[in-house]
mmCIF file of C-alpha atoms in Angstrom:
data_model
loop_
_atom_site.group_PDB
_atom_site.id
_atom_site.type_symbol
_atom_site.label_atom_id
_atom_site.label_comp_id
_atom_site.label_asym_id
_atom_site.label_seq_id
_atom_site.Cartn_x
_atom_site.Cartn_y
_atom_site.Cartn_z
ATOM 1 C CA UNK A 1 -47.552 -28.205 -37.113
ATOM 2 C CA UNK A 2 -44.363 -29.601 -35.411
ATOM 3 C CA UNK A 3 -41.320 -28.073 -36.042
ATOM 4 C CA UNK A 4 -37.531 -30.659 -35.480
ATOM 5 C CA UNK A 5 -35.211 -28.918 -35.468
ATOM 6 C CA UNK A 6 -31.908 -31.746 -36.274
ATOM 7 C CA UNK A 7 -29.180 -31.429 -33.579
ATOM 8 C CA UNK A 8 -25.787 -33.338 -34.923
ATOM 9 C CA UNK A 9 -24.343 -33.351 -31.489
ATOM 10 C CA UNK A 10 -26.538 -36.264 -29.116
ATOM 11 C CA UNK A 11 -24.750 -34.465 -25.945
ATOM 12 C CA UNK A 12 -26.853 -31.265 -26.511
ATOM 13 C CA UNK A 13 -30.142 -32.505 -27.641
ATOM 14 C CA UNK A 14 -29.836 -34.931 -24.691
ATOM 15 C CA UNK A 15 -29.517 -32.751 -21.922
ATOM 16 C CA UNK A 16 -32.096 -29.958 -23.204
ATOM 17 C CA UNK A 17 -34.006 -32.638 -23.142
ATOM 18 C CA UNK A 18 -33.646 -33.533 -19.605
ATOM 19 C CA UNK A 19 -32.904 -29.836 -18.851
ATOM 20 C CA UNK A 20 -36.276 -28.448 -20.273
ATOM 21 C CA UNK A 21 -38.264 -31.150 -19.252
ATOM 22 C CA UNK A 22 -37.280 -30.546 -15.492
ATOM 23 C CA UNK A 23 -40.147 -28.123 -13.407
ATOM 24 C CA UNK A 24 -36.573 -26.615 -12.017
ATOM 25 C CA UNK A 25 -36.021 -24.736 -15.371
ATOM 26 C CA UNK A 26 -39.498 -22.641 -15.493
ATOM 27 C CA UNK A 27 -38.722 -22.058 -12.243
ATOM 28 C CA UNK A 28 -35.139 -20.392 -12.624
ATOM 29 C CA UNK A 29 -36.032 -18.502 -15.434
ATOM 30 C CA UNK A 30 -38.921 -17.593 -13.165
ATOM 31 C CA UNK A 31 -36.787 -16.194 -10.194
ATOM 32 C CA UNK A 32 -34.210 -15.068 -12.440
ATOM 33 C CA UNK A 33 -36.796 -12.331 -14.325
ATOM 34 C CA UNK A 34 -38.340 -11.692 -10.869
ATOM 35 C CA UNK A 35 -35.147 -10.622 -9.924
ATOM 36 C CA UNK A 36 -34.747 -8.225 -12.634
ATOM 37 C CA UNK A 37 -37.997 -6.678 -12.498
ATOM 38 C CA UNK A 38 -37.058 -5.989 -8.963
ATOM 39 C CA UNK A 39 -34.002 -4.198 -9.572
ATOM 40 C CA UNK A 40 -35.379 -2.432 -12.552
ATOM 41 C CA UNK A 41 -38.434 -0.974 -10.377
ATOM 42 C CA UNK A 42 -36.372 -0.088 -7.952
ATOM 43 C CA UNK A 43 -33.898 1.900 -9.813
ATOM 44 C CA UNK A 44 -36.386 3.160 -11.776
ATOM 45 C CA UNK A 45 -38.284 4.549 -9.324
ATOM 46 C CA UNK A 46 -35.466 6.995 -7.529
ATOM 47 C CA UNK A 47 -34.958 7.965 -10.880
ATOM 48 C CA UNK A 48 -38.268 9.333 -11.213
ATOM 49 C CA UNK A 49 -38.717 10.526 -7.737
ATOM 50 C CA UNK A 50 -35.111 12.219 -8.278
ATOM 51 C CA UNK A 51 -36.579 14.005 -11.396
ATOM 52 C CA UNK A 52 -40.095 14.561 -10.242
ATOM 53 C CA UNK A 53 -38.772 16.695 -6.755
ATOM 54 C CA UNK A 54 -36.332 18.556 -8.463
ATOM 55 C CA UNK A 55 -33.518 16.862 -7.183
ATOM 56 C CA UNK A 56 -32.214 16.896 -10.582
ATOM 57 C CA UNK A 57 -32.781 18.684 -14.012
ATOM 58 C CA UNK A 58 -32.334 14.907 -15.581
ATOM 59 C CA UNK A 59 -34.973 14.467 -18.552
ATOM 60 C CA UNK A 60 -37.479 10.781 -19.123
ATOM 61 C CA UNK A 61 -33.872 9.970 -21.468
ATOM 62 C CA UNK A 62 -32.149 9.891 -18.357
ATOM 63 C CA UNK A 63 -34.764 7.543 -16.964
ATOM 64 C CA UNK A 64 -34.359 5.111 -19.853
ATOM 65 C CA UNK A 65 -30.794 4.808 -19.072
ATOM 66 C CA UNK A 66 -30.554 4.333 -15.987
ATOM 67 C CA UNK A 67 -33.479 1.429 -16.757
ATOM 68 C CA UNK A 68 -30.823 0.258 -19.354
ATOM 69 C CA UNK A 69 -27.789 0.590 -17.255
ATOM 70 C CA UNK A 70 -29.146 -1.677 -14.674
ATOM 71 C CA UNK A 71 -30.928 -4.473 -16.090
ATOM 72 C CA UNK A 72 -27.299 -4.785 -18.300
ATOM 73 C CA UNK A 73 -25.330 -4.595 -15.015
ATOM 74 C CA UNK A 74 -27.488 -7.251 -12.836
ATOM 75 C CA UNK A 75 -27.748 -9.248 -16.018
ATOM 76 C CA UNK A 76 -23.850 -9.036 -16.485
ATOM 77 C CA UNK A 77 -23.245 -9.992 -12.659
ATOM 78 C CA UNK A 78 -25.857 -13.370 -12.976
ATOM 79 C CA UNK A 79 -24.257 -14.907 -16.190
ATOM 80 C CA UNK A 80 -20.598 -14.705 -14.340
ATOM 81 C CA UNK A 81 -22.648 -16.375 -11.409
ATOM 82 C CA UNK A 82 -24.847 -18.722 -13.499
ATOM 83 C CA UNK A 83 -22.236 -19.685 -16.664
ATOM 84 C CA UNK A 84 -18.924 -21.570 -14.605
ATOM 85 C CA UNK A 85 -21.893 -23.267 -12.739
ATOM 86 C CA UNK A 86 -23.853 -24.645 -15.589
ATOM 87 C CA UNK A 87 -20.575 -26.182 -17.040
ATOM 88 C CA UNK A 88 -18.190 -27.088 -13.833
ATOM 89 C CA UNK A 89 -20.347 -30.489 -13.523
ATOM 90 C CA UNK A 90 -20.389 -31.185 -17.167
ATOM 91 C CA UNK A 91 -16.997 -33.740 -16.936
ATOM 92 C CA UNK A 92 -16.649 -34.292 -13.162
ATOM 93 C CA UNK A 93 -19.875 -35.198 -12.648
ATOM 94 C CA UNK A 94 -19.941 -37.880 -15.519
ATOM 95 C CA UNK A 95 -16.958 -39.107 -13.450
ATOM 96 C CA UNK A 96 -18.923 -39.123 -10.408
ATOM 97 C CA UNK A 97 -21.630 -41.359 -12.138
ATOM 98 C CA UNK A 98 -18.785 -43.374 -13.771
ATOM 99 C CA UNK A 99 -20.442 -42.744 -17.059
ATOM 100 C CA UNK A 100 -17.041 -40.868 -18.641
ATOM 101 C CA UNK A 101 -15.823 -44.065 -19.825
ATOM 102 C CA UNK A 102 -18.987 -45.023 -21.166
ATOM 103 C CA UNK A 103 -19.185 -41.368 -23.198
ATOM 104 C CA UNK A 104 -15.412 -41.965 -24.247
ATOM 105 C CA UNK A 105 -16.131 -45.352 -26.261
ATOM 106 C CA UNK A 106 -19.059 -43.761 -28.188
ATOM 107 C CA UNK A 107 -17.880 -42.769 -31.967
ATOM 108 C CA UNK A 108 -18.003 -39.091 -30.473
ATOM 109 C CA UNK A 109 -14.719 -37.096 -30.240
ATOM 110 C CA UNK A 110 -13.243 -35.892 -26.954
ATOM 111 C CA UNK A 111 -13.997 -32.162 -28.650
ATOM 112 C CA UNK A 112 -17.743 -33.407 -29.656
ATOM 113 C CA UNK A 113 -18.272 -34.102 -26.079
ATOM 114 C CA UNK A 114 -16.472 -30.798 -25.071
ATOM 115 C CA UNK A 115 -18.618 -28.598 -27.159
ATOM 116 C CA UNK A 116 -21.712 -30.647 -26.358
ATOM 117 C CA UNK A 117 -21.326 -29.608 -23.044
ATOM 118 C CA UNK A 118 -20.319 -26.099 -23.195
ATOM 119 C CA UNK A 119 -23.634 -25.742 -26.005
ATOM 120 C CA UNK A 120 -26.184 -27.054 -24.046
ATOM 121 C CA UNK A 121 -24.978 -25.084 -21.167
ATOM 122 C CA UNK A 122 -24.942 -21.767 -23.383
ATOM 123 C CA UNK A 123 -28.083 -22.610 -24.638
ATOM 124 C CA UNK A 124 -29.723 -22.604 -21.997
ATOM 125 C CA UNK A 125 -28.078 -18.923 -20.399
ATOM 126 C CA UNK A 126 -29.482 -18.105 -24.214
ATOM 127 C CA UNK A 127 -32.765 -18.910 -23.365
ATOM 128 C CA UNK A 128 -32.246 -16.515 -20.178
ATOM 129 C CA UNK A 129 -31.353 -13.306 -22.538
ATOM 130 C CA UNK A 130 -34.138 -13.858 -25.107
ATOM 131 C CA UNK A 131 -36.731 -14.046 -21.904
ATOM 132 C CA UNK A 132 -35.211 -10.518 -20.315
ATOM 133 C CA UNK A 133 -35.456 -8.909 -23.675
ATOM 134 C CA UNK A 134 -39.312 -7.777 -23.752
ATOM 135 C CA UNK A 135 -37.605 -6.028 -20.172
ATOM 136 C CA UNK A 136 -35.782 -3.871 -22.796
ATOM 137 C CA UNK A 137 -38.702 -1.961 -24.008
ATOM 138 C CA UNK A 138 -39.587 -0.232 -20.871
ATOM 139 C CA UNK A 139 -36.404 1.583 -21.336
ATOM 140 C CA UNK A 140 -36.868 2.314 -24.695
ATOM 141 C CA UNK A 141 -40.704 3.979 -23.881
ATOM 142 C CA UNK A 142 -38.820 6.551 -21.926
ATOM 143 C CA UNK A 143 -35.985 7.255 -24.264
ATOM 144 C CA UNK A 144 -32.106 7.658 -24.310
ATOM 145 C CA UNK A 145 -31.491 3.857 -25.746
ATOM 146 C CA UNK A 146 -30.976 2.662 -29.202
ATOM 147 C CA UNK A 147 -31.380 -0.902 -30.312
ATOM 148 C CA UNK A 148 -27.539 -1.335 -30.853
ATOM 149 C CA UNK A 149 -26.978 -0.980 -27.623
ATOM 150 C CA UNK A 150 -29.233 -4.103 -26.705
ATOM 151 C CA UNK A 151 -27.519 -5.740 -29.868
ATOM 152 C CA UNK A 152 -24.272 -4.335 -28.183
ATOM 153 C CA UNK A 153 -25.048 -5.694 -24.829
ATOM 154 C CA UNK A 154 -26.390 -9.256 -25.898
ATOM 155 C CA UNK A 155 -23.160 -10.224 -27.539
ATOM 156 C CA UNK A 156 -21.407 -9.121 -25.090
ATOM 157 C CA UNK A 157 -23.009 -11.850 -23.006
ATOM 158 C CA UNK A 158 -22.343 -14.324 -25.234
ATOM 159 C CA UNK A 159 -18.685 -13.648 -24.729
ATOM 160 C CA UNK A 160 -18.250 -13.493 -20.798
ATOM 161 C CA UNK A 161 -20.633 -16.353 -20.896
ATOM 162 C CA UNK A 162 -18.365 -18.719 -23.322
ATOM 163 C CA UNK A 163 -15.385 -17.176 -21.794
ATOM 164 C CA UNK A 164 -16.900 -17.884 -17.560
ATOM 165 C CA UNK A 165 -18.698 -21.443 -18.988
ATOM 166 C CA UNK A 166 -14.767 -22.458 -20.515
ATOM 167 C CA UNK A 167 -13.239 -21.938 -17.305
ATOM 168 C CA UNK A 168 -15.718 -23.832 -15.479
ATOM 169 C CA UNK A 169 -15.357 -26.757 -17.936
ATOM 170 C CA UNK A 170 -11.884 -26.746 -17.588
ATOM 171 C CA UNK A 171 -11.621 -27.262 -14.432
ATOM 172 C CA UNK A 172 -14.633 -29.955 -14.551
ATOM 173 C CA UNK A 173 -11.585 -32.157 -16.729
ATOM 174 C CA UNK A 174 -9.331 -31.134 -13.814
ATOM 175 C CA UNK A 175 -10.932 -32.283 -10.964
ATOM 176 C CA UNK A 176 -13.234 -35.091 -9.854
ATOM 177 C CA UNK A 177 -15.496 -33.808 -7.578
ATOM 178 C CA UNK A 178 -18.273 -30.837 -9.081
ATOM 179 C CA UNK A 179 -17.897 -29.155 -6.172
ATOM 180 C CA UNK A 180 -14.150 -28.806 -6.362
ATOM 181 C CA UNK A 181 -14.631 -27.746 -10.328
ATOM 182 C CA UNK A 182 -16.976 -25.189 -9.032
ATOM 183 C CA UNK A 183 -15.212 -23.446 -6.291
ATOM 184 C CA UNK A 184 -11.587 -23.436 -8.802
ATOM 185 C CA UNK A 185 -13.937 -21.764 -11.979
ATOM 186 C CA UNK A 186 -15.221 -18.687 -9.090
ATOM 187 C CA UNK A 187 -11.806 -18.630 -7.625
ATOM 188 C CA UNK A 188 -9.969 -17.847 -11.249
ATOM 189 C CA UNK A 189 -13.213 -15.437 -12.236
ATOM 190 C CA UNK A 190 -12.952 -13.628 -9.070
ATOM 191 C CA UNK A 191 -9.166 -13.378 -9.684
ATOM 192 C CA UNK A 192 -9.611 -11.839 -13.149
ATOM 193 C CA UNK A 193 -11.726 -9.307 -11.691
ATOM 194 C CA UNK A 194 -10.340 -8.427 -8.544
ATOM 195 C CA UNK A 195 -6.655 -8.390 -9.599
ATOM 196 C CA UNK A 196 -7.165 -6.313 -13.013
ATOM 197 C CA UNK A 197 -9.129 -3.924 -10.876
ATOM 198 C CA UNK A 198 -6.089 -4.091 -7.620
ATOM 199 C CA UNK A 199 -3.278 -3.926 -10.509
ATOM 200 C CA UNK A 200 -4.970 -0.587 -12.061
ATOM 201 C CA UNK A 201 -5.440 1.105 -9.357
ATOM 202 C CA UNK A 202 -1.967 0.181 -8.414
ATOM 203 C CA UNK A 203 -0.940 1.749 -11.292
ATOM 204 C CA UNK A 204 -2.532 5.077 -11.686
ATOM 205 C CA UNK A 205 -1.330 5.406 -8.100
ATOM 206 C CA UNK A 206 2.661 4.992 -8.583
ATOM 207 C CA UNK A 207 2.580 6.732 -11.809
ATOM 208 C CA UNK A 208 0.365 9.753 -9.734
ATOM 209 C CA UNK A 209 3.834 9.914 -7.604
ATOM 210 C CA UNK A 210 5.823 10.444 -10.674
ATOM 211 C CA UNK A 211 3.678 13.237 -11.782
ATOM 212 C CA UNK A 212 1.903 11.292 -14.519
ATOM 213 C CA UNK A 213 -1.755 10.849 -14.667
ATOM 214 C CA UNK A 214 -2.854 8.401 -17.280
ATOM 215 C CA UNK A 215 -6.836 8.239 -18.044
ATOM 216 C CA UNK A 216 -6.466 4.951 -18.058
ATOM 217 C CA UNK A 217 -4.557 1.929 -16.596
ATOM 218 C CA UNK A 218 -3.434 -0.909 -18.493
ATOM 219 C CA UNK A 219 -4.763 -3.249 -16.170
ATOM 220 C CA UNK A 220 -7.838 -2.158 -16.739
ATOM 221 C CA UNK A 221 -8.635 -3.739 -20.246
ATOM 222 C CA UNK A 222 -8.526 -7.165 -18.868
ATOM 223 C CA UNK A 223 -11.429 -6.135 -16.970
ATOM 224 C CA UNK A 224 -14.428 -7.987 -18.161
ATOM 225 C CA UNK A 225 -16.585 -6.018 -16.712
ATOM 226 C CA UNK A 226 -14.826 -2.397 -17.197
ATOM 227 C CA UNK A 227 -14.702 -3.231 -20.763
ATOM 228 C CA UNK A 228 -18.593 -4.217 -21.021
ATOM 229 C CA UNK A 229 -19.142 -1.026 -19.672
ATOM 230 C CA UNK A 230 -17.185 0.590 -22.554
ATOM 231 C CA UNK A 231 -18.944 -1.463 -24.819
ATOM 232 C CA UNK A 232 -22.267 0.293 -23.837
ATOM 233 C CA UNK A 233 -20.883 3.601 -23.664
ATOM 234 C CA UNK A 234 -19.518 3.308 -27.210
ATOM 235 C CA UNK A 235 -23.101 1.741 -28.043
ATOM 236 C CA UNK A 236 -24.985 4.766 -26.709
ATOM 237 C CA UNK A 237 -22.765 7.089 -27.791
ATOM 238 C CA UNK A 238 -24.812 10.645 -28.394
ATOM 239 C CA UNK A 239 -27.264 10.218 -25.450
ATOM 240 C CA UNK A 240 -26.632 12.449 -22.722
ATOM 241 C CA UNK A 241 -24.021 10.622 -19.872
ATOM 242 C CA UNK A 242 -23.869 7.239 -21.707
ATOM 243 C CA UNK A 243 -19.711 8.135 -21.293
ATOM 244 C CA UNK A 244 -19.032 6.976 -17.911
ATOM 245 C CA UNK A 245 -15.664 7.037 -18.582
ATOM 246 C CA UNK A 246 -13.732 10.583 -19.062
ATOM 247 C CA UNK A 247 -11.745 8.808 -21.985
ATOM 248 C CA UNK A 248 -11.592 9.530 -25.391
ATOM 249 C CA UNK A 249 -13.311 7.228 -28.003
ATOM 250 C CA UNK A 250 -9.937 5.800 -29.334
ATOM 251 C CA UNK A 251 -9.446 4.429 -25.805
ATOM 252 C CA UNK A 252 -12.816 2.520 -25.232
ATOM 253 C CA UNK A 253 -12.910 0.947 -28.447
ATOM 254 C CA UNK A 254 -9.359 0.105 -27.507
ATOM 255 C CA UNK A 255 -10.607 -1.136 -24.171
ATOM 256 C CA UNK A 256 -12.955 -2.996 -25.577
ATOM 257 C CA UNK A 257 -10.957 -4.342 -28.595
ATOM 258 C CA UNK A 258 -8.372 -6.064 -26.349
ATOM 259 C CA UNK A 259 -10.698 -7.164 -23.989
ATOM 260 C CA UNK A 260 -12.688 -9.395 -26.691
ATOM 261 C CA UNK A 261 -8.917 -10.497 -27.874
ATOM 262 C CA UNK A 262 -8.031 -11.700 -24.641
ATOM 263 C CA UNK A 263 -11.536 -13.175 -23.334
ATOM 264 C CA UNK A 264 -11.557 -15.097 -26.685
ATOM 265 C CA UNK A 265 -8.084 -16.314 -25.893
ATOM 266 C CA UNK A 266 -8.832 -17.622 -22.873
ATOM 267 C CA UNK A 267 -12.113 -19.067 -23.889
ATOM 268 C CA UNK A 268 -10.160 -20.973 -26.583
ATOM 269 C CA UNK A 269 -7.232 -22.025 -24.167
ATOM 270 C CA UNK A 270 -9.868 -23.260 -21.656
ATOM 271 C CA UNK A 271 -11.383 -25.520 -24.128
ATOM 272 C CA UNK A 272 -8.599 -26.921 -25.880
ATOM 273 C CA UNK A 273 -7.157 -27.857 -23.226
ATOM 274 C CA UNK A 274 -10.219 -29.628 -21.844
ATOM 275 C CA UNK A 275 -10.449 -31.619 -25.078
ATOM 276 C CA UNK A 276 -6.552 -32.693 -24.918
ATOM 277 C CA UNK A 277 -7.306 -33.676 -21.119
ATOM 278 C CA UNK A 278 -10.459 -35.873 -21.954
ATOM 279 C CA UNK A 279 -8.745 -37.640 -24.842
ATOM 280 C CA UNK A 280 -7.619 -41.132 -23.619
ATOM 281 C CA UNK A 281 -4.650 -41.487 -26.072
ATOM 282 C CA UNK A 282 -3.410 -37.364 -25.343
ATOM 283 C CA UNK A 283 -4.334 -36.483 -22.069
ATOM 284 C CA UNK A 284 -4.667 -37.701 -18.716
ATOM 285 C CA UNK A 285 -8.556 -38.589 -17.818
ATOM 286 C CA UNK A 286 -7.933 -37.833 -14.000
#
């Protein structure tokens, strides 16, 4: 029995169409669990060795962490890779095909075609955490890992990869060239990163001068990626050195709390202003 599933947006059924019809998708998601498996045998492996010679007095829970901890961390690191990617072509390269126009006169609005674009993108880096899942289990044979940290850890995706997948659509209405869009969306990711991380630091280090010594810089909960941590922390709260952080609990879930506030504000930023900039009668198409 065939199963339709009715899509009210043409821009994402057409292009998983064309995306899942293409021998290049099998193929990433191919390469992309390959590299997974590889990280998560090798990690997996000193952790046994480390436990099996005595090394350390680390139990199979710690195993099952560590297993967790690092398919979420090389998972984490891909989607910011994959998700500005997927979406800095989605405008500029309609320009580059002089097709914009075309998709302009159809009876769809400048934010159908926005969140056509983003969708079919997210879709398919959905597709990519559904296939890593059955990865999941391994951790859980040896112990340490609940199922809301997986829960935890998925939606957390979701967010960096709206939040990384808005940027890079942004800047596809900014520029005309893909490759231009592409270079701008890693340029303000690797900014967010880098400078929340420089800033922090920056911090903790003057106020060490004046004698104070904070647990934890400001800076800090702009930090996608210190927050996700947090996140998983919080998540596996109870298993034995799920706290990376010496913090208390008030200050991850505030870490984390301000974190979602601000990736979700720049998430919505980046795509309404990509709507006002593809709208003929608001914004400039160029």
């Amino acid at each position: 029995m065939k199963i339709k599933i009715k899509v009210n947006n043409p821009i994402i059924s057409s292009e998983m169409k064309i995306r899942m019809r293409s021998w290049r998708s099998p193929i990433a998601l191919l390469v992309y669990i390959f590299i997974l498996v590889i990280f998560l045998l090798i990690f997996a492996s000193m952790a046994l060795s480390t436990m099996r010679y005595g090394y350390s007095s680390a139990d199979y829970s710690e195993v099952g962490l560590v297993i967790f901890y690092t398919l979420s961390i090389v998972q984490f690191f891909i989607i910011v890779l994959v998700a500005p990617a997927s979406t800095a072509g989605a405008i500029s390269s309609e320009r580059e095909k002089q097709t914009l126009d075309l998709l302009l006169c159809t009876q769809m609005s400048p934010a159908k075609i926005v969140i056509g674009k983003l969708v079919s993108s997210l879709l398919w880096i959905l597709l990519m955490f559904v296939a890593s899942i059955p990865l999941y289990s391994i951790a859980f044979l040896f112990g340490g890992v609940n199922p809301m940290a997986v829960v935890t850890v998925m939606l957390y995706y979701f967010l960096v990869s709206l939040t990384a997948g808005s940027i890079g659509l942004f800047y596809s209405t900014v520029f005309k060239r893909t490759v231009t869009s592409s270079i701008m969306a890693y340029l303000t990711i690797f900014l967010i990163f880098i400078l929340s991380l420089v800033i922090g630091y920056a911090e903790l280090f003057f106020l060490s001068q004046r004698g104070v010594y904070p647990d934890f810089a400001k800076a800090f909960y702009f930090n996608p990626f210190i927050a996700f941590l947090g996140a998983m922390s919080i998540a596996l709260q109870g298993s034995t050195g799920s706290n990376i952080f010496a913090v208390t609990s008030y200050q991850l879930y505030t870490l984390v709390i301000v974190n979602v506030i601000f990736l979700f504000v720049l998430s919505s930023f980046s795509l309404l202003t990509s709507m006002k900039r593809i709208n003929p009668l608001k914004g400039s198409k160029r």
